[in-house]
XYZ file of C-alpha atoms in Angstrom:
558
model
C 158.076 78.063 -34.506
C 155.623 79.114 -37.197
C 152.388 77.250 -38.056
C 151.037 77.403 -41.592
C 147.404 76.301 -42.222
C 146.362 75.557 -45.737
C 142.680 75.806 -46.620
C 141.352 74.326 -49.779
C 138.483 76.391 -51.408
C 137.861 73.838 -54.140
C 134.989 72.335 -52.230
C 132.735 72.924 -49.247
C 133.711 70.956 -46.117
C 130.970 68.831 -44.725
C 130.642 66.749 -41.498
C 132.398 63.368 -41.769
C 130.125 60.618 -43.007
C 130.510 56.925 -43.386
C 132.261 56.131 -46.661
C 129.431 54.591 -48.669
C 129.570 53.676 -52.374
C 126.376 53.133 -54.217
C 124.872 52.939 -57.679
C 121.578 54.101 -58.894
C 119.700 51.786 -61.223
C 118.280 54.433 -63.697
C 116.114 51.983 -65.631
C 114.224 50.497 -62.651
C 114.362 53.608 -60.383
C 115.310 51.433 -57.434
C 116.708 53.025 -54.332
C 120.500 53.162 -54.018
C 122.326 49.898 -53.359
C 124.671 50.256 -50.422
C 127.947 48.404 -50.271
C 129.378 48.708 -46.775
C 129.223 46.738 -43.569
C 128.858 49.900 -41.568
C 125.522 50.741 -43.215
C 123.902 47.701 -41.604
C 125.174 48.858 -38.184
C 123.860 52.366 -38.808
C 120.484 51.179 -39.911
C 120.285 48.854 -36.785
C 121.170 51.754 -34.543
C 118.531 53.944 -36.201
C 115.947 51.311 -35.607
C 117.026 50.841 -31.987
C 116.557 54.540 -31.358
C 112.916 54.569 -32.318
C 111.775 53.585 -28.703
C 114.073 56.377 -27.334
C 112.472 58.803 -29.774
C 108.953 57.699 -28.718
C 109.965 58.314 -25.130
C 111.068 61.825 -26.031
C 107.508 62.487 -27.377
C 105.993 61.018 -24.209
C 108.141 63.009 -21.741
C 107.889 66.295 -23.699
C 104.139 65.977 -23.539
C 104.190 65.240 -19.789
C 105.338 68.053 -17.584
C 103.174 66.935 -14.685
C 101.652 63.650 -13.395
C 98.343 64.756 -14.843
C 99.819 65.023 -18.276
C 101.802 61.877 -17.906
C 98.578 59.911 -17.193
C 96.940 61.622 -20.194
C 99.837 60.624 -22.383
C 99.702 57.035 -21.134
C 95.917 56.865 -21.708
C 96.395 57.919 -25.281
C 98.859 55.026 -25.951
C 96.640 52.558 -24.088
C 93.438 53.617 -26.028
C 95.280 53.323 -29.343
C 96.116 49.766 -28.370
C 92.516 48.896 -27.654
C 92.300 49.427 -23.906
C 88.979 50.724 -22.597
C 88.470 53.022 -19.662
C 86.531 51.874 -16.620
C 85.790 53.623 -13.305
C 86.340 52.461 -9.711
C 82.774 53.627 -8.690
C 81.056 51.345 -11.266
C 80.263 47.694 -10.897
C 82.612 45.770 -13.187
C 80.686 42.523 -13.881
C 78.934 43.821 -16.961
C 82.093 45.399 -18.270
C 85.133 43.199 -17.528
C 85.526 39.922 -19.357
C 88.369 37.479 -19.921
C 90.290 38.647 -22.953
C 89.584 42.199 -22.325
C 91.901 45.249 -21.872
C 91.101 48.010 -19.541
C 92.493 50.955 -17.563
C 91.308 53.280 -14.774
C 92.690 56.479 -13.153
C 92.476 58.016 -9.710
C 92.811 61.750 -9.242
C 93.884 61.680 -12.936
C 97.491 61.436 -11.678
C 97.583 57.625 -10.929
C 96.801 55.011 -13.619
C 96.222 51.237 -13.501
C 95.895 49.225 -16.653
C 95.479 45.487 -17.185
C 94.774 42.793 -19.782
C 92.855 39.672 -18.721
C 93.844 36.336 -20.178
C 91.075 34.332 -21.656
C 91.974 31.291 -19.551
C 91.837 33.329 -16.371
C 90.258 31.710 -13.276
C 89.642 33.171 -9.816
C 92.779 33.019 -7.654
C 95.106 32.985 -10.600
C 98.278 35.107 -10.683
C 98.647 38.639 -11.673
C 101.937 39.872 -13.196
C 102.498 43.482 -12.203
C 104.886 46.356 -13.045
C 104.719 49.303 -10.767
C 106.166 52.723 -11.461
C 105.431 56.364 -10.500
C 104.361 59.521 -12.424
C 105.701 62.254 -10.215
C 109.100 64.022 -10.059
C 110.684 66.720 -7.822
C 109.388 70.131 -8.899
C 108.423 73.612 -7.666
C 104.794 74.187 -7.185
C 102.950 77.544 -6.964
C 101.883 78.439 -3.514
C 98.160 78.997 -2.747
C 98.947 82.670 -2.611
C 101.828 83.138 -5.099
C 101.714 86.874 -5.856
C 104.944 88.489 -4.974
C 106.640 91.805 -5.779
C 110.068 93.082 -4.778
C 112.560 95.664 -6.110
C 110.439 96.336 -9.178
C 110.205 92.646 -10.129
C 107.128 90.474 -10.357
C 107.730 87.163 -8.644
C 105.865 84.043 -7.724
C 105.875 82.086 -4.453
C 106.770 78.402 -4.874
C 106.880 75.390 -2.665
C 109.370 72.509 -3.061
C 107.887 69.113 -3.940
C 110.095 66.124 -3.193
C 113.840 66.001 -2.756
C 114.984 67.923 -5.755
C 118.492 69.181 -6.440
C 117.157 72.761 -6.282
C 120.412 74.485 -7.224
C 119.941 72.956 -10.779
C 116.670 75.097 -11.133
C 118.593 78.344 -11.119
C 118.986 80.108 -14.468
C 116.547 77.728 -16.324
C 113.665 78.785 -18.523
C 110.661 77.788 -16.645
C 107.093 77.210 -17.971
C 103.958 76.508 -15.984
C 101.711 73.457 -16.223
C 99.182 71.515 -14.211
C 95.407 71.354 -13.714
C 92.857 73.932 -13.310
C 89.441 73.657 -11.780
C 86.871 75.720 -13.655
C 83.243 76.554 -13.689
C 81.481 74.393 -16.226
C 77.985 74.488 -17.760
C 74.874 74.161 -15.506
C 76.830 74.890 -12.302
C 79.264 72.027 -12.744
C 82.912 72.224 -12.002
C 85.449 70.576 -14.297
C 89.153 69.950 -14.675
C 91.286 71.303 -17.419
C 94.954 70.505 -18.108
C 97.140 73.458 -18.961
C 100.716 73.736 -20.196
C 102.295 77.114 -20.861
C 105.045 76.045 -23.136
C 107.173 79.103 -23.119
C 109.462 80.610 -20.492
C 107.389 82.407 -17.944
C 109.697 82.418 -14.923
C 113.396 82.221 -14.036
C 115.183 81.925 -10.678
C 118.204 84.160 -11.019
C 121.570 83.177 -9.544
C 123.775 85.465 -7.611
C 126.741 86.773 -9.619
C 130.124 85.543 -8.515
C 131.188 89.193 -7.831
C 128.705 89.272 -4.886
C 129.866 85.969 -3.527
C 127.676 83.650 -5.622
C 130.297 80.900 -5.874
C 131.136 77.430 -4.501
C 129.815 76.271 -2.182
C 126.438 77.103 -3.715
C 124.182 77.869 -0.688
C 120.784 79.440 -0.604
C 117.668 79.515 1.471
C 114.779 77.593 -0.066
C 112.214 79.992 1.322
C 113.781 83.324 0.785
C 115.962 82.885 -2.296
C 113.966 80.486 -4.465
C 111.394 83.075 -5.764
C 111.207 82.859 -9.588
C 111.142 86.082 -11.398
C 108.074 86.429 -13.633
C 108.626 89.898 -15.130
C 108.892 93.605 -14.287
C 106.260 95.719 -12.523
C 106.796 98.526 -14.983
C 106.302 96.307 -17.945
C 102.977 94.976 -16.557
C 101.785 98.508 -15.798
C 102.648 99.558 -19.306
C 100.627 96.596 -20.707
C 97.628 97.737 -18.697
C 98.196 101.397 -19.565
C 98.166 102.308 -15.880
C 100.443 103.955 -13.310
C 101.171 102.747 -9.763
C 98.783 105.444 -8.427
C 95.994 104.141 -10.690
C 96.375 100.581 -9.300
C 96.483 101.835 -5.750
C 93.348 103.968 -6.329
C 91.506 101.075 -7.902
C 92.429 98.892 -4.974
C 91.168 101.443 -2.482
C 87.950 102.057 -4.348
C 87.152 98.450 -5.238
C 83.970 97.268 -3.620
C 83.039 93.690 -2.976
C 80.557 92.245 -5.438
C 77.395 90.546 -4.474
C 78.832 87.102 -4.354
C 80.390 85.886 -1.114
C 83.714 84.211 -1.552
C 85.090 82.194 1.488
C 88.607 82.679 0.031
C 90.133 85.451 -1.970
C 89.701 84.923 -5.719
C 92.491 83.522 -7.881
C 93.125 86.990 -9.351
C 93.633 88.316 -5.816
C 95.933 85.481 -4.770
C 97.968 85.301 -7.891
C 99.239 87.863 -10.496
C 96.088 88.719 -12.662
C 97.973 88.381 -15.895
C 99.228 84.928 -14.943
C 95.540 83.947 -14.371
C 94.729 85.388 -17.917
C 97.425 83.297 -19.492
C 96.440 80.168 -17.752
C 92.705 80.773 -18.603
C 93.543 81.249 -22.253
C 95.410 77.953 -22.347
C 92.568 76.254 -20.595
C 90.023 77.696 -23.034
C 88.003 79.458 -20.246
C 87.399 82.983 -19.022
C 89.714 84.141 -16.149
C 86.693 84.724 -13.901
C 85.746 80.921 -14.379
C 88.966 79.681 -12.736
C 88.232 78.445 -9.264
C 91.553 77.066 -8.167
C 94.542 75.128 -9.574
C 97.579 72.973 -8.972
C 100.340 74.401 -11.113
C 104.020 73.536 -11.112
C 107.078 75.025 -12.845
C 109.002 72.924 -15.460
C 111.909 73.264 -17.743
C 110.720 74.364 -21.226
C 113.890 73.004 -22.837
C 112.769 69.896 -24.707
C 114.175 66.470 -23.901
C 116.468 65.282 -26.707
C 118.988 62.672 -27.827
C 122.607 63.623 -26.995
C 126.094 62.340 -27.213
C 128.377 62.028 -30.227
C 126.332 59.171 -31.585
C 122.881 59.901 -30.047
C 123.626 57.265 -27.520
C 122.393 59.408 -24.568
C 119.123 61.079 -23.577
C 119.191 64.443 -21.960
C 115.866 65.086 -20.310
C 113.816 66.270 -17.324
C 111.801 63.802 -15.325
C 113.654 60.645 -16.269
C 112.954 59.580 -12.703
C 110.424 58.259 -13.235
C 108.646 58.872 -16.501
C 111.235 56.603 -18.121
C 109.925 53.622 -16.273
C 106.341 54.663 -16.631
C 106.739 54.895 -20.408
C 108.510 51.478 -20.572
C 105.797 49.842 -18.424
C 102.997 51.183 -20.631
C 104.839 50.201 -23.850
C 105.738 46.719 -22.470
C 102.070 46.025 -21.680
C 100.921 47.353 -25.048
C 103.554 45.326 -26.844
C 102.657 42.125 -24.964
C 99.024 42.373 -26.092
C 99.729 43.371 -29.650
C 99.687 41.052 -32.644
C 103.483 40.378 -32.170
C 103.097 39.395 -28.583
C 101.664 36.287 -26.814
C 97.912 36.382 -27.456
C 95.527 36.603 -24.486
C 93.744 33.543 -25.828
C 96.384 31.315 -24.284
C 96.884 33.407 -21.135
C 95.742 32.338 -17.641
C 97.019 35.449 -15.849
C 96.208 39.138 -15.699
C 98.925 41.482 -16.951
C 98.996 44.794 -15.051
C 100.797 48.147 -14.702
C 100.244 50.570 -11.905
C 101.698 54.069 -12.175
C 101.305 55.947 -8.920
C 101.486 59.574 -7.972
C 103.262 60.990 -4.952
C 106.211 58.485 -4.729
C 108.643 61.218 -4.282
C 107.004 62.435 -1.121
C 106.315 59.053 0.584
C 103.301 57.645 -1.296
C 100.963 58.387 1.584
C 97.922 59.763 -0.225
C 94.708 58.580 -1.773
C 96.564 58.119 -5.141
C 99.908 56.953 -3.733
C 101.285 53.457 -3.618
C 100.545 53.267 0.099
C 96.859 53.788 -0.535
C 94.095 51.259 -1.066
C 94.007 51.595 -4.822
C 96.085 48.526 -5.764
C 94.725 46.247 -3.006
C 91.167 47.147 -3.858
C 91.692 46.527 -7.656
C 93.476 43.208 -6.895
C 90.649 42.101 -4.677
C 88.023 42.799 -7.333
C 89.972 41.140 -10.026
C 90.991 38.069 -7.991
C 87.355 36.851 -8.014
C 86.642 37.660 -11.653
C 85.058 34.569 -13.049
C 86.472 32.605 -15.871
C 84.883 32.916 -19.280
C 82.750 29.861 -18.594
C 81.276 31.060 -15.375
C 78.107 33.053 -14.897
C 78.102 35.664 -12.081
C 76.377 38.643 -10.655
C 77.814 42.056 -9.854
C 78.510 40.974 -6.234
C 81.094 38.466 -7.414
C 83.367 41.351 -8.422
C 82.882 43.344 -5.252
C 82.889 40.631 -2.596
C 85.643 37.989 -2.397
C 83.500 35.838 -0.119
C 80.700 35.315 -2.702
C 81.336 31.880 -4.135
C 80.475 31.737 -7.846
C 83.246 29.903 -9.607
C 83.383 26.214 -10.148
C 87.111 26.388 -10.619
C 88.172 27.957 -7.365
C 87.072 28.747 -3.838
C 86.518 32.458 -4.318
C 86.242 33.100 -0.579
C 90.066 32.799 -0.567
C 90.708 33.908 -4.180
C 92.172 37.199 -3.157
C 94.712 35.584 -0.906
C 95.520 32.963 -3.536
C 96.089 35.595 -6.201
C 98.407 37.528 -3.898
C 100.522 34.445 -3.073
C 101.044 33.555 -6.724
C 101.503 37.025 -8.148
C 104.672 39.037 -8.741
C 105.391 42.716 -8.737
C 108.282 44.397 -10.583
C 108.891 47.756 -8.872
C 110.300 49.842 -11.725
C 112.117 53.033 -10.608
C 115.285 54.523 -12.166
C 118.605 53.280 -10.973
C 122.055 54.936 -10.715
C 124.653 54.808 -13.430
C 128.250 55.148 -12.402
C 129.427 58.735 -12.645
C 133.036 58.790 -14.067
C 133.818 61.981 -12.152
C 132.811 60.351 -8.868
C 133.641 56.652 -9.384
C 134.850 56.379 -5.749
C 131.212 56.879 -4.557
C 130.170 53.508 -6.073
C 130.790 49.932 -4.752
C 133.659 48.579 -6.712
C 131.890 45.607 -8.182
C 128.560 47.241 -8.696
C 128.888 50.163 -11.162
C 126.079 50.036 -13.614
C 126.737 51.400 -17.110
C 124.477 53.050 -19.551
C 123.131 51.064 -22.584
C 124.163 47.820 -20.798
C 120.683 46.813 -19.661
C 118.243 47.345 -16.763
C 119.677 47.356 -13.307
C 118.494 45.010 -10.561
C 118.589 46.981 -7.248
C 119.523 45.023 -4.039
C 119.812 46.185 -0.425
C 120.391 43.899 2.627
C 118.251 46.205 4.775
C 115.353 45.850 2.365
C 115.370 49.405 1.160
C 114.750 47.376 -2.060
C 112.553 44.308 -2.096
C 114.734 42.125 -4.314
C 115.726 38.629 -3.208
C 117.292 35.602 -4.862
C 114.140 33.859 -6.136
C 113.207 37.124 -7.767
C 116.544 37.467 -9.448
C 116.324 33.934 -10.791
C 112.926 34.675 -12.180
C 114.038 37.841 -13.870
C 116.970 36.189 -15.397
C 114.584 33.690 -17.101
C 112.382 36.505 -18.169
C 115.438 38.380 -19.648
C 116.534 35.176 -21.494
C 113.199 34.913 -23.158
C 112.946 38.613 -24.126
C 113.142 39.815 -27.684
C 116.629 40.866 -28.650
C 116.835 44.649 -29.054
C 117.240 45.888 -32.541
C 120.502 47.801 -31.793
C 122.112 45.031 -29.804
C 125.492 44.213 -31.394
C 125.857 40.780 -29.769
C 126.728 38.196 -32.307
C 124.148 35.663 -31.398
C 121.375 34.853 -28.910
C 118.070 36.540 -27.949
C 117.267 38.169 -24.651
C 118.264 41.422 -22.956
C 121.170 42.029 -20.522
C 120.821 42.850 -16.897
C 123.037 44.572 -14.309
C 123.349 44.467 -10.428
C 123.577 47.392 -8.022
C 124.226 47.848 -4.299
C 125.285 50.940 -2.483
C 128.436 51.161 -0.458
C 128.159 50.419 3.215
C 129.011 54.056 4.069
C 126.509 55.507 1.645
C 122.726 56.241 2.153
C 120.243 54.249 0.092
C 117.022 55.539 -1.407
C 113.892 53.474 -1.408
C 110.988 52.786 -3.807
C 107.333 51.601 -3.792
C 108.619 48.067 -3.823
C 109.233 47.360 -0.078
C 106.019 49.216 0.769
C 103.810 47.301 -1.542
C 105.540 43.988 -0.801
C 104.778 44.397 2.928
C 101.167 45.545 2.379
C 100.268 42.869 -0.056
C 102.632 40.055 0.701
C 103.451 39.840 -3.031
C 106.838 38.632 -4.150
C 108.659 41.732 -5.412
C 111.763 42.792 -7.264
C 113.263 46.353 -7.597
C 114.841 47.451 -10.831
C 115.364 50.494 -13.117
C 117.302 51.822 -16.021
C 120.649 53.584 -15.060
C 120.843 57.288 -15.099
C 122.950 60.257 -13.986
C 121.943 63.359 -12.041
C 118.931 61.799 -10.374
C 116.597 64.494 -9.137
C 118.208 67.213 -11.127
C 116.121 69.453 -13.367
C 118.098 67.882 -16.263
C 119.097 64.183 -16.098
C 120.925 61.712 -18.389
C 120.458 58.104 -19.404
C 121.215 55.756 -22.250
C 119.233 55.759 -25.462
C 119.277 51.991 -25.976
C 118.223 51.099 -22.452
C 114.736 52.251 -23.332
C 114.161 49.332 -25.663
C 115.935 46.925 -23.181
C 113.351 47.700 -20.522
C 110.404 47.606 -22.956
C 111.486 44.217 -24.126
C 112.039 43.051 -20.539
C 108.577 44.041 -19.383
C 106.968 42.519 -22.555
C 108.722 39.232 -21.806
C 107.706 39.408 -18.116
C 104.048 39.790 -19.124
C 104.156 37.025 -21.706
C 106.075 34.403 -19.707
C 105.203 34.833 -16.084
C 102.350 32.444 -16.151
C 104.727 29.738 -17.365
C 107.582 30.585 -15.036
C 105.491 31.186 -11.849
C 105.069 27.516 -11.052
C 108.721 26.666 -11.816
C 110.255 29.159 -9.405
C 108.283 28.588 -6.238
C 109.631 29.198 -2.710
C 106.935 28.835 0.173
């Protein structure tokens, strides 16, 4: 059988576009008038993708928790939030109607807006997330050299799918401690936004095939270059380097540890120092990690997907920040009519158990809640001690000796951590009636063994919040406001992850619910989620902050 293909050369072929007819009004210079039903859908979809595109800007600027907090701070400050410090007294700074944020270790952030009708002991509506993701971190002594290659020693952080890190273009980012003026020591954030390292896979010809097995200590060394190329850059031979090393004498300064240029490749230190804007000799130490330099982006035939690193859990961090910002903007419920505090808490170190000074299992959230619980109403006068001691009675409206306990009992925490979407290639791994889909709304996570903190009163509350949420701009439902929700449980024969939810719920006694947007490839270097779920989550959190004060008293179980 013969096949004939006819190609027309009369015009250039272009990608298929919606058939749209329009006319241009020459006299008035008005824009084209569109005559198609599909154009309205296209415009709605474009509008609905704006939150996803803003998230891409956020995640691409945030290769580490330090950068994620920096990105969140920029959004908060633009929305009128002011920075405060834990070490300062708050009485002269915090007032009802104010918006504030603070950080710890510059990798954990807490932000809150105080309702003008706030009274001691009133509720606090909280959304908790985390800023860290599995990654490879440079070892304290990272300099390696083997078979003519320059390599760097790395340590695994969290439960990453490490095989996905092979054959990726890896940059370096983190924080550097440097010598500052007048003997001070200061922190600088760095991001080497170009491929520096690569972990080479073993060719299939040598047995590098399925199953993919490797030793995390011996076979996870990234290649950073060639020894010969580095020697050529310096204009030296190996004999010159050896001679210099033998002849080098200690300088007059005593160093308890080897210097960074002795513990790491000197040229790496030069590159990091240049990005930090300091001299190499002024670098004292650093916490640097590897990250994928490929930018996060929209994907899928209709841009309905997001392909990105660190979706778990920068997606929920971004949505929490934006939900709080939106709730306090001109389009949200004004703080003038609010009797609660709206709060987000984005913790570091969730991926490794949260047991650190800046983790969710630390004292940061209880300490902040204790200080805020006795914050006087706008009509009360108080001293600094009223903020720092819950047993100092100052308010006429409440017994502040128990204000902390009253606040905890009436508050609510939404633990926001990404959830699992059903994977069509492994559908049998999911419980038959609980298969979350992308772009179908945020997922409520449930576990009978309390790996998630969700219970029925919380589900009822969240449904009411979802009903009151703004309808997403790309939602094609014919009528009604609100955002959709989904439910998820694991199969009885499958393991279940956990979140900060059960931990904080147990430590504080605060009612808690676990949720997250659905995603694929969790803990991979490259993950996938739905573009439209970004706006769903933002609107859900916005509604939670705006309506919790009203709903709290209606859904009460003692």
